[in-house]
Short mmCIF file of C-alpha atoms in Angstrom, two decimals:
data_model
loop_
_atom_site.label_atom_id
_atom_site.label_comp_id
_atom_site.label_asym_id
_atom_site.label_seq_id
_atom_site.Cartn_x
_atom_site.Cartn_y
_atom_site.Cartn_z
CA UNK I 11 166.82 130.05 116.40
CA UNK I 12 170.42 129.56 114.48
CA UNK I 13 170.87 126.56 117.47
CA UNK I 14 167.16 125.27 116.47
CA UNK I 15 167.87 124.89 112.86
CA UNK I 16 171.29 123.46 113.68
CA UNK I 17 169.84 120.91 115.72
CA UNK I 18 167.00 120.26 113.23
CA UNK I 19 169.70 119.45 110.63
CA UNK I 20 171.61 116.80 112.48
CA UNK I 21 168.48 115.37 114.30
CA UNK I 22 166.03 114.83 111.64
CA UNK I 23 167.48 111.76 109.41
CA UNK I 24 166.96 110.24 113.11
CA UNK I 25 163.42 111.70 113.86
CA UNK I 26 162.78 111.15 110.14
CA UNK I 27 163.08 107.05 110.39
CA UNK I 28 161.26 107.21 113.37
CA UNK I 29 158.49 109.35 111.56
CA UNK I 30 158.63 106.26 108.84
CA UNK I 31 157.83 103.49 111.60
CA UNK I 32 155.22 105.77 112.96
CA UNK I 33 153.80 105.92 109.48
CA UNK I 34 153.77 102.16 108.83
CA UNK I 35 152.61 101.50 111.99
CA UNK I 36 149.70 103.61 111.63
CA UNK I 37 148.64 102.43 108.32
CA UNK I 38 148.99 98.50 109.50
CA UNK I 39 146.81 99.46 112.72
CA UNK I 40 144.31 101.71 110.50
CA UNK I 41 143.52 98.71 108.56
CA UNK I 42 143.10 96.16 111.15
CA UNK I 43 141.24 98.90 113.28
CA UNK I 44 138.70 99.26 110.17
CA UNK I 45 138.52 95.69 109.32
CA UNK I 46 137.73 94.30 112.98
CA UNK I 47 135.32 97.40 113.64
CA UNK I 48 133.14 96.21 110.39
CA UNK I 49 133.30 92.62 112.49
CA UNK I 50 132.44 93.67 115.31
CA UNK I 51 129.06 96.37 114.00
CA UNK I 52 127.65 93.04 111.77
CA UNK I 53 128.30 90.91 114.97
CA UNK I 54 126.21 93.44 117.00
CA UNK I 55 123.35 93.59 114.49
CA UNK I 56 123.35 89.70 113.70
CA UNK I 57 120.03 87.83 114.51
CA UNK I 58 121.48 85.07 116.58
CA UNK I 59 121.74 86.93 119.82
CA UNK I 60 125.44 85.27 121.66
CA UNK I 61 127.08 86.91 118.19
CA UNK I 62 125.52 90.38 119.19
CA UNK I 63 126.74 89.17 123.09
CA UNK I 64 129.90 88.63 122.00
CA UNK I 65 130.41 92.21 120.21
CA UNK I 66 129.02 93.93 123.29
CA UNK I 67 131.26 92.53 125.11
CA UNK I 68 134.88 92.68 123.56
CA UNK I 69 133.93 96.88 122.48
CA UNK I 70 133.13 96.84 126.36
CA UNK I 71 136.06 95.34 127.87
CA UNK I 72 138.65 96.46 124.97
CA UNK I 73 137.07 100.13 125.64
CA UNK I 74 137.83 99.76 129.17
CA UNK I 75 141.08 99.67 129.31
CA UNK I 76 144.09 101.49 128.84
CA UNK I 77 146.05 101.39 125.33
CA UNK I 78 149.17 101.42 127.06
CA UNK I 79 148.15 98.18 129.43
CA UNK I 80 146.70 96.42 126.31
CA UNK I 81 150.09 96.94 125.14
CA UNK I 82 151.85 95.64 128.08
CA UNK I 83 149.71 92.92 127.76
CA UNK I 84 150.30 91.38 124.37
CA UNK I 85 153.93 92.61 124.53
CA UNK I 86 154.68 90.84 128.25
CA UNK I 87 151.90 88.70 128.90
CA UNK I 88 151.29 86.49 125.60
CA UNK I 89 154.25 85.27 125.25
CA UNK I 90 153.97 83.27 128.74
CA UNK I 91 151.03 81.74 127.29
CA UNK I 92 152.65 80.55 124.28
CA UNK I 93 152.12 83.93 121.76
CA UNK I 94 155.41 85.80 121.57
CA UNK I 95 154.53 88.57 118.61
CA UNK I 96 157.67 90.58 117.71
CA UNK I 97 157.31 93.95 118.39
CA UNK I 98 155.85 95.99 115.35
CA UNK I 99 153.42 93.19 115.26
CA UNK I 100 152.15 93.61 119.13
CA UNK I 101 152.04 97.19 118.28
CA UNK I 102 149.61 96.72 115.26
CA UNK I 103 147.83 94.28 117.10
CA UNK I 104 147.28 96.46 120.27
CA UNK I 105 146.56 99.47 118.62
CA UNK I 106 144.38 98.14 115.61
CA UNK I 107 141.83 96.13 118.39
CA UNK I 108 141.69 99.42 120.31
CA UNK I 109 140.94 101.87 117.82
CA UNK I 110 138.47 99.05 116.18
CA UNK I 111 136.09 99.31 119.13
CA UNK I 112 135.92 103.00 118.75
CA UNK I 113 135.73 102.94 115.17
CA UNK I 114 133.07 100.14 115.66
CA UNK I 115 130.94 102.60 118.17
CA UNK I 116 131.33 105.77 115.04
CA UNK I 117 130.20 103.55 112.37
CA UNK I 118 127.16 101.96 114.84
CA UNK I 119 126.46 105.78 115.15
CA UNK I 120 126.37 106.48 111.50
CA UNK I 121 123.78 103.49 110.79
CA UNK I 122 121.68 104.83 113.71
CA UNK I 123 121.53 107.66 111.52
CA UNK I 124 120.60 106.65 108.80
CA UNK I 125 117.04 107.66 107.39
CA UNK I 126 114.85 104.21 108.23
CA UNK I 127 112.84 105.26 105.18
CA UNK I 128 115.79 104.90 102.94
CA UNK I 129 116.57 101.12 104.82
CA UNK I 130 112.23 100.42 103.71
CA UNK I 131 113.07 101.27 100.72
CA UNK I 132 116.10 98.66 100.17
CA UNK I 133 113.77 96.00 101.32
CA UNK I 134 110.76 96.92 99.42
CA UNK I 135 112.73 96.58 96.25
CA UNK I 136 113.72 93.00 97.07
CA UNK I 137 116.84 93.36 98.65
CA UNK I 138 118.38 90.93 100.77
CA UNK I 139 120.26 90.96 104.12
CA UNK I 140 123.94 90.99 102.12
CA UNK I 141 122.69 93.34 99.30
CA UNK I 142 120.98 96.05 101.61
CA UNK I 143 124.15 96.12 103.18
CA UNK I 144 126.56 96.35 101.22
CA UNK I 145 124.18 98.80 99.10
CA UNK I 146 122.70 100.98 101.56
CA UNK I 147 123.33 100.41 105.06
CA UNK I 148 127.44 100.53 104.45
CA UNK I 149 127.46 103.26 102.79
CA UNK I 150 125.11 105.59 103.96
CA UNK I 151 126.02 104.77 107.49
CA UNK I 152 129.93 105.50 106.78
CA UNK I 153 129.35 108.61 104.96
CA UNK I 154 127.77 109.48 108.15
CA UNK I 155 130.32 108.57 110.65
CA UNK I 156 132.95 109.75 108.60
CA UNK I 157 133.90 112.89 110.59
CA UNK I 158 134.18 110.76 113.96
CA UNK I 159 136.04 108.67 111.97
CA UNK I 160 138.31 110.42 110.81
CA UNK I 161 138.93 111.97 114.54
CA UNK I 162 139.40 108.87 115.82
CA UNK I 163 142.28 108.13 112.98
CA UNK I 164 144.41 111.39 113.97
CA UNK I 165 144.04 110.04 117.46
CA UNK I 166 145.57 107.03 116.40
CA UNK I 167 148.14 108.67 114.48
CA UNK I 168 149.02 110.17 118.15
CA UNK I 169 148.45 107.58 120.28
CA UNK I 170 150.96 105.20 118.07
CA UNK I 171 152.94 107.09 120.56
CA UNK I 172 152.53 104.38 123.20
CA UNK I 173 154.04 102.18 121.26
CA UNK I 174 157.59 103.52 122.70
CA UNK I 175 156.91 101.86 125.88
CA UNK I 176 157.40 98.23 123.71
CA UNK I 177 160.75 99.02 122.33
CA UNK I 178 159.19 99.59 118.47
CA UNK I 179 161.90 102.43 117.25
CA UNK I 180 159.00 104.95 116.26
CA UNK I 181 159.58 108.66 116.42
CA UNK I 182 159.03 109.02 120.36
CA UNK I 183 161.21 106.65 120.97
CA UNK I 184 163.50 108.03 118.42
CA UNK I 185 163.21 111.04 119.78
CA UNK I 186 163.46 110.40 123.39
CA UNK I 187 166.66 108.11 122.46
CA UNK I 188 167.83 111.67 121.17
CA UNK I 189 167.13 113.45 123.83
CA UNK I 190 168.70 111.77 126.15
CA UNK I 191 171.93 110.86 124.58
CA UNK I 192 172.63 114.68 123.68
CA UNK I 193 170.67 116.45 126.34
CA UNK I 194 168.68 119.23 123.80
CA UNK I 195 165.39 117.96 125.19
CA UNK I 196 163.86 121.52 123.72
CA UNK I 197 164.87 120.96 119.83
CA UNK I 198 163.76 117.35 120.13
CA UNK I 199 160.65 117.74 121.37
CA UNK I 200 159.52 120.34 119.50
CA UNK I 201 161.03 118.54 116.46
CA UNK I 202 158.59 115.36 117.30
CA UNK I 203 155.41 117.89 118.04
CA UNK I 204 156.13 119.32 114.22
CA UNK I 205 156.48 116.32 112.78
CA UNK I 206 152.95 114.49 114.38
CA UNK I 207 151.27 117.88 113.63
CA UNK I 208 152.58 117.45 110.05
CA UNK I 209 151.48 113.81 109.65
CA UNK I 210 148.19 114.55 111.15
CA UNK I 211 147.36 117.42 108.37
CA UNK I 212 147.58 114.75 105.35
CA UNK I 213 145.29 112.18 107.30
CA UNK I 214 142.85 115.27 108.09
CA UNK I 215 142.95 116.70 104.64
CA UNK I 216 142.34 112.76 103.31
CA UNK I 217 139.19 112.64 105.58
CA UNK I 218 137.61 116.04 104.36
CA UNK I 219 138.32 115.30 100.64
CA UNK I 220 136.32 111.76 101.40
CA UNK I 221 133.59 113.37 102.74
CA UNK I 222 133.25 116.17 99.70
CA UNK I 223 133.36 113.29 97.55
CA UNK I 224 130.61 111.38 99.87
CA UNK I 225 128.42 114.49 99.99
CA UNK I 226 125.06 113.77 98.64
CA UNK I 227 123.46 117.06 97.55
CA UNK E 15 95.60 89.19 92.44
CA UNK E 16 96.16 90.54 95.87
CA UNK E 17 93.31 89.41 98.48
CA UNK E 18 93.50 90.52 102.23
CA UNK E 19 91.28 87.63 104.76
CA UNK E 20 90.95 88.79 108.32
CA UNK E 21 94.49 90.92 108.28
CA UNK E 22 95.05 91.72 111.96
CA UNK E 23 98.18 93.89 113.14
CA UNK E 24 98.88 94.93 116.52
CA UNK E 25 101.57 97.02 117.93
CA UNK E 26 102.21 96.23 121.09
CA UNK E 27 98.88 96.40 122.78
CA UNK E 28 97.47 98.69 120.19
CA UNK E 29 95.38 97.15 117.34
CA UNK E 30 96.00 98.54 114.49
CA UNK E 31 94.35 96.35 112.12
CA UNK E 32 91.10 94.11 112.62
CA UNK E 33 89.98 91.40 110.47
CA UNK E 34 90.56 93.72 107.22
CA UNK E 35 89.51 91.95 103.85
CA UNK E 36 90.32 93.39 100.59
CA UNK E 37 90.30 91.66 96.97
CA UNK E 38 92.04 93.89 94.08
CA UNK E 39 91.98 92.30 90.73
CA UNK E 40 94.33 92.45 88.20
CA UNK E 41 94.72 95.69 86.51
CA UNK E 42 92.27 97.06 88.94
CA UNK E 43 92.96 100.77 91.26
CA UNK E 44 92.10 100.37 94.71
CA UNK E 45 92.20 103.72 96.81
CA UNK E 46 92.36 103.35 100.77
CA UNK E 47 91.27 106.54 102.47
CA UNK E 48 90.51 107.44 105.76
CA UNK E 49 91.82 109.97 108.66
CA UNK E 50 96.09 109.34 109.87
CA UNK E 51 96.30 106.56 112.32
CA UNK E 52 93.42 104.73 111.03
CA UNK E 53 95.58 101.88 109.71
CA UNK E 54 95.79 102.64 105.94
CA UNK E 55 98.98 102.39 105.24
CA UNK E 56 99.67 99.62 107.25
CA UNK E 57 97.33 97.52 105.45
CA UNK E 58 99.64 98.37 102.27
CA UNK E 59 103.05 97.81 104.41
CA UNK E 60 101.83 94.36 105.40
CA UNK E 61 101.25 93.18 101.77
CA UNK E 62 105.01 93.78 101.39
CA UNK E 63 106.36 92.58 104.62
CA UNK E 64 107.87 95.81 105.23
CA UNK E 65 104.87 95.42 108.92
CA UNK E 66 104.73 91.46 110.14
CA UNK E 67 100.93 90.67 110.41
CA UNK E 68 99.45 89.09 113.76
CA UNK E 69 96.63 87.51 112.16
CA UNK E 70 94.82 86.62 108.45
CA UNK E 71 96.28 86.14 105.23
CA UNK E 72 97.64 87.77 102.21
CA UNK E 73 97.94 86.23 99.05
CA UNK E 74 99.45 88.07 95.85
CA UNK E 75 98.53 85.67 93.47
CA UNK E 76 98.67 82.00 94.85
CA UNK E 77 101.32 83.09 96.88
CA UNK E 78 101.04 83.55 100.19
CA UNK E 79 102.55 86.02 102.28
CA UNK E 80 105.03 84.73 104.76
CA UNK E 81 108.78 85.93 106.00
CA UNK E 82 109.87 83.06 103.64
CA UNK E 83 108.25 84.35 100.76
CA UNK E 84 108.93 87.76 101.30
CA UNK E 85 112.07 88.07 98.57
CA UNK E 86 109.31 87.21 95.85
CA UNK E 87 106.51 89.31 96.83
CA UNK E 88 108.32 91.82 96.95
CA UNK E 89 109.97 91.78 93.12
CA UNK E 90 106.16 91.28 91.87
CA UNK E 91 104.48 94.06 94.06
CA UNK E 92 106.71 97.68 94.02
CA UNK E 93 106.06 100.60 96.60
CA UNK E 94 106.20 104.25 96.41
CA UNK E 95 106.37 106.05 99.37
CA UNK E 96 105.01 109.16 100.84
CA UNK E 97 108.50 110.78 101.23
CA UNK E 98 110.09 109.20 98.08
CA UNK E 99 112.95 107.30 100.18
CA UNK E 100 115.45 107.92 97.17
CA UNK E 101 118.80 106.66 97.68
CA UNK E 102 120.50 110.49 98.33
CA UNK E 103 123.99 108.95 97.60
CA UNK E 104 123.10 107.75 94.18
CA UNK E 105 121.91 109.33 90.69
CA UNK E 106 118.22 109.19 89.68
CA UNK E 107 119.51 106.60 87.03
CA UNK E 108 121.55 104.89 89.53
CA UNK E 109 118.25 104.92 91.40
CA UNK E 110 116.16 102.89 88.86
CA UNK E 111 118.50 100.53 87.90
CA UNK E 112 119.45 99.60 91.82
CA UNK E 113 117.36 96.70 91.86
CA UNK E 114 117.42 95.52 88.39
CA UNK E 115 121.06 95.17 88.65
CA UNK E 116 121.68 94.17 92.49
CA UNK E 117 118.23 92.17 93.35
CA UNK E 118 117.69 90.77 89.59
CA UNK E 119 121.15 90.73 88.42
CA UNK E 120 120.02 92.29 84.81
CA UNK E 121 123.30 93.53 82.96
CA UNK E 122 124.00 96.92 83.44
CA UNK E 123 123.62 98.29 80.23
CA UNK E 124 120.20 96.23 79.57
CA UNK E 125 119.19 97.88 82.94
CA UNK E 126 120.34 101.53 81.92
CA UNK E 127 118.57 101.75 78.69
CA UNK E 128 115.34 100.44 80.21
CA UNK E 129 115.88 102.82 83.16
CA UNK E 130 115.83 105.53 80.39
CA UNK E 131 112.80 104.74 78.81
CA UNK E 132 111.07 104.41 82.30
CA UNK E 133 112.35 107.84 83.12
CA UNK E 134 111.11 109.16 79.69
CA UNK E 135 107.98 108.00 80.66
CA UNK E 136 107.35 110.34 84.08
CA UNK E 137 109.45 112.72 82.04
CA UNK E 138 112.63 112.70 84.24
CA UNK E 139 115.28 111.72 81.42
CA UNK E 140 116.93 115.36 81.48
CA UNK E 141 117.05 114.19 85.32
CA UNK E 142 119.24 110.81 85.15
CA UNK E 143 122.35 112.58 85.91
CA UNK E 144 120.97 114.42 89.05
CA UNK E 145 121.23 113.62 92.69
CA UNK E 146 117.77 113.31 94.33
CA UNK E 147 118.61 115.70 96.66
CA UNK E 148 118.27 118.43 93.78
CA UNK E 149 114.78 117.55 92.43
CA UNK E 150 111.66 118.84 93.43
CA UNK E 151 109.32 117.44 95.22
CA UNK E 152 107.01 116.02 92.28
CA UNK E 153 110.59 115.09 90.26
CA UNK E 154 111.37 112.36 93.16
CA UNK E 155 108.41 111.24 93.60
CA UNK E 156 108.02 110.60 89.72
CA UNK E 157 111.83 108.90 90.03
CA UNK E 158 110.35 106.57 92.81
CA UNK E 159 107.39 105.99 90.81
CA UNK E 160 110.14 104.85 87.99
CA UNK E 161 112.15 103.10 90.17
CA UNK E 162 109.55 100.63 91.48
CA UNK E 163 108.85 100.41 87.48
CA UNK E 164 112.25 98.72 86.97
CA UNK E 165 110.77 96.11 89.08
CA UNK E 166 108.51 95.32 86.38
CA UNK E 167 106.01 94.32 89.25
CA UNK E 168 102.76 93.43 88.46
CA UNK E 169 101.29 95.45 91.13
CA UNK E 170 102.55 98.84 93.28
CA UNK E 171 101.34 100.41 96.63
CA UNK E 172 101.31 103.69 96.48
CA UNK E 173 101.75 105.21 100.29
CA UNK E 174 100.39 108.46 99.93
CA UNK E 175 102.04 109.28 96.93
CA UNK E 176 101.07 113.22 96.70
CA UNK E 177 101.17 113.84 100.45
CA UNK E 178 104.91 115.54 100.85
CA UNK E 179 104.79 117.31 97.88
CA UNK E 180 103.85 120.96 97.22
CA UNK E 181 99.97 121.74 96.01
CA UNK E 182 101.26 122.78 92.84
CA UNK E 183 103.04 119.95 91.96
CA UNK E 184 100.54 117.49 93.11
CA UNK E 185 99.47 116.87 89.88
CA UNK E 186 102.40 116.02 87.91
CA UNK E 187 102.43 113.14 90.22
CA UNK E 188 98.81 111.95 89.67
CA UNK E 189 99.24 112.45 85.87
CA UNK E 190 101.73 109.80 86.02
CA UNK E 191 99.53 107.60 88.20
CA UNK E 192 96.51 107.92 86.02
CA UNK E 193 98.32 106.68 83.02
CA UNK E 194 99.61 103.42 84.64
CA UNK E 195 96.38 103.05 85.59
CA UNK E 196 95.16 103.70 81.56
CA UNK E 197 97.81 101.03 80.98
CA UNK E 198 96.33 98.14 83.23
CA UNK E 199 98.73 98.39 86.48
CA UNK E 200 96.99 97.12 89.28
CA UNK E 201 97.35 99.68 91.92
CA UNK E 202 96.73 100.25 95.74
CA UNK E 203 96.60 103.58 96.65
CA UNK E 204 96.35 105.25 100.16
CA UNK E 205 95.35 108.68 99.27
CA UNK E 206 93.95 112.15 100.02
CA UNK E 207 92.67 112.63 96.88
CA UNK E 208 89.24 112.17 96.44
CA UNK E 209 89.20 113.88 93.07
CA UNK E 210 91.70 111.52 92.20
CA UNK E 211 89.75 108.34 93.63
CA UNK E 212 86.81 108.97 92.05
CA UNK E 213 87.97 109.21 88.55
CA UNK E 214 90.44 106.56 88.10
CA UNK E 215 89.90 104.04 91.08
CA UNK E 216 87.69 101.14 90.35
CA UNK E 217 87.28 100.74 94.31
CA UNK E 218 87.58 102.80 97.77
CA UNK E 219 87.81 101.74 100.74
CA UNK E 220 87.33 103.64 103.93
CA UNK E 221 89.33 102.67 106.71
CA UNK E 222 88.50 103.44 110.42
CA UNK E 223 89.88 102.48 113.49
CA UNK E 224 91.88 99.37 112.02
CA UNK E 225 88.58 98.16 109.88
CA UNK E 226 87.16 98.68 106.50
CA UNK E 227 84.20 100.59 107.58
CA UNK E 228 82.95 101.16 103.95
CA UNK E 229 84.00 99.61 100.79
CA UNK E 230 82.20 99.84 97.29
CA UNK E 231 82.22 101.79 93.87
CA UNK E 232 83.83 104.90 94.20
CA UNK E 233 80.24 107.01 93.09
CA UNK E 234 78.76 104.89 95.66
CA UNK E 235 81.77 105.53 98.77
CA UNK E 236 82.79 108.97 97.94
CA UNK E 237 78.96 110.56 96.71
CA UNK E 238 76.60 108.33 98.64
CA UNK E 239 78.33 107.47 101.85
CA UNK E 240 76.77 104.77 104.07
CA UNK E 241 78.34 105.70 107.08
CA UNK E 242 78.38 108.76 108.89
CA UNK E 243 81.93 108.91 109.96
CA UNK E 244 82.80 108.31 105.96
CA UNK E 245 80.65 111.58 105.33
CA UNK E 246 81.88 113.44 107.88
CA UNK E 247 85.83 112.82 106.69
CA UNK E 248 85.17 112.95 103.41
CA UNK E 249 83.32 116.86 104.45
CA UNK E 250 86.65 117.27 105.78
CA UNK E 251 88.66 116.60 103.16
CA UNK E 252 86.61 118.24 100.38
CA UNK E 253 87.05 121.21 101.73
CA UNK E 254 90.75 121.30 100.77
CA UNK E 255 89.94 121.55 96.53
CA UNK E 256 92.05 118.84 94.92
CA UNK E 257 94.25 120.33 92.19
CA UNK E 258 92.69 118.23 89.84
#
């Protein structure tokens, strides 16, 4: 335990930076997951059908594959066709259109669920398209996909893992850096599974306290 | 104000409504009754667009009803519905002053004092603060009957206003109706309440099947039935006593 602690001392301003990259690129690839999942649920309830074709299709095909391949891809691939990101920006990118076609299926689910009465009564007071959306069908439909949600944002907390594989210093990599260089694969590990677990509670804790305040008895 | 001309609706190879005319005047209480599924309230849902018609005409007014003219329709001619469709993640204030202040663009403090007066008037003001999810029964549907108020329409449907709500508060709600009615609102209401109809409509219609099978003075409709399927559901109903 004395060796643990040891270890923990002289590893953690390492694992700690790495925890900081994990944490920014989280938060970059939260918001462009959110942003492009809004995009794609109003492209797959527009009225001019090849918009609705078009959302189908990219949650489909996005959905389909592999985080770690999409990564691959816009790390290795774009930049023969012209598109060389750097690599915290391939990360974001990767991770933020993969989570945004799951987040994009919760929030579809939430609007599913949403009382048609309620959507009646938006119209039958005069509301338009923009108004009943941004009044009603928004936010009843996030409050309830909120809990899937917020799931889906811990997984993407963990899965920012991946982004090791394209040379983005994050805490796996830091970690496995670490662990290799000094050979105390045990402490490090463990050190990297306490601090996700600890990063995760905040996030969790941020997505119950949004749906007390969303509660609506 | 609001005439109906040869209103067919059809869902899907069902016909729901066939060649239904109505006229309602200004200021004047229509009540549509007749058995569930007969096509009652979808007469009232296709005044407000809320159900596309297949065939006929509406007009509220010298305005027709079309998709295009469905954003002004609807601010002239308010609904209340059978299961109050509050919004459950707003206040009862927030409520009534929804689509003053997002469809009319009123200022928000114009909009709030109004909102009070209108909820003085069903007797909700202790209320504004509330969520709808805390109210009775008869308190939403007396918030809904406030909201579409804000509206300042010149005419409401009422889609079986009383029909959710528990006997005893029944008539909390119909006191409330009965003085709009004192006050001139024209009114179409698809009701149960035959009590109700035949002191404060100035019309009833029977519907049946999609068609107005009877349609007169409500002495004439409700004591003196024509038809024999209006007697026999209005035997039916009567036998439930209306609470008021």
């Amino acid at each position: 335990m004395s060796e643990f602690l040891n270890d923990a001392v002289q590893f953690l301003p390492v694992l700690l930076a790495g925890l900081a990259v994990t944490l920014q690129l989280t938060a970059c690839a939260l918001a462009l997951s959110l942003a492009l999942a809004l995009v794609w649920v109003a492209l797959g309830r527009a009225r001019f059908a090849p918009w609705r074709w078009i959302a189908g299709t990219i949650i489909t095909v996005v959905r389909g594959i592999p985080i770690i391949v999409q990564l691959f891809f816009i790390y290795f691939v774009l930049p023969d066709w012209g598109l060389d990101l750097p690599p915290f920006a391939a990360g974001v990118v990767g991770l933020g259109l993969a989570y945004s076609v799951y987040q994009a299926e919760n929030i579809r689910g939430g609007i599913a669920a949403i009382d048609r009465g309620l959507i009646e009564a938006g119209e039958a007071l005069g509301m338009g398209r923009i108004v009943l959306w941004r009044r009603v069908i928004l936010p009843l439909g996030l409050r309830h996909a909120l809990p899937a949600m917020g799931n889906s944002m811990v997984m993407l907390l963990k899965d920012s893992s991946i982004a090791s594989t394209i040379t983005i210093a994050e805490l796996t990599r830091a970690g496995q850096l670490l662990a290799i260089s000094t050979f105390k694969n045990g402490s490090v590990y463990a050190l990297i599974a306490l601090l996700y677990l600890a990063a995760s509670l905040p996030l969790a804790a941020l997505v119950r306290g949004l749906e007390r305040r969303g509660r609506m008895a | 104000m609001i005439v109906l001309s040869g209103v067919t609706k059809r869902f899907g190879t069902r016909t729901v409504l066939s060649g239904v005319d109505l006229t309602v005047g200004r200021g004047q209480v229509l009540c549509l009754i007749g058995g569930s599924g007969s096509g009652k309230s979808t007469i009232l849902r296709c005044i407000n667009g809320l159900e596309r018609h297949d065939a006929g005409t509406i007009h509220v007014g010298d305005t027709l009803v079309t998709p295009a003219s469905l954003p002004a329709i609807r601010r002239r001619v308010a609904m209340v519905f059978q299961r109050f469709n509050l919004f459950p993640h707003r206040t009862v204030l927030e409520n009534v002053i929804e689509a003053p202040v997002h469809v009319l663009g009123e200022p928000l403090a114009a909009a709030r004092a109004r909102a009070m007066d209108l909820l003085a008037r069903v007797d909700m003001a202790d209320h504004a603060h509330s969520r709808p999810g805390a109210l009775s029964g008869g308190q939403a549907q007396r918030v809904g009957i406030a909201r579409a108020l804000a509206l300042r329409p010149e005419a409401i449907l009422f889609d079986e206003p009383t029909s959710a709500l528990d006997p005893e508060r029944v008539g909390e709600v119909l006191t409330v109706m009965r003085e709009l009615a004192d006050d001139g609102m024209t009114m179409l209401i698809v009701t149960h309440e035959i009590g109700f109809a035949r002191d404060v409509a100035d019309q009833v219609a029977f519907v049946d099947q999609g068609v107005i099978l009877e349609h007169g003075a409500p002495r004439d409709v409700l004591t003196h039935p024509r038809e024999p399927r209006t007697a026999r559901f209005l035997a039916r109903v009567l036998q439930t006593p209306s609470p008021l």
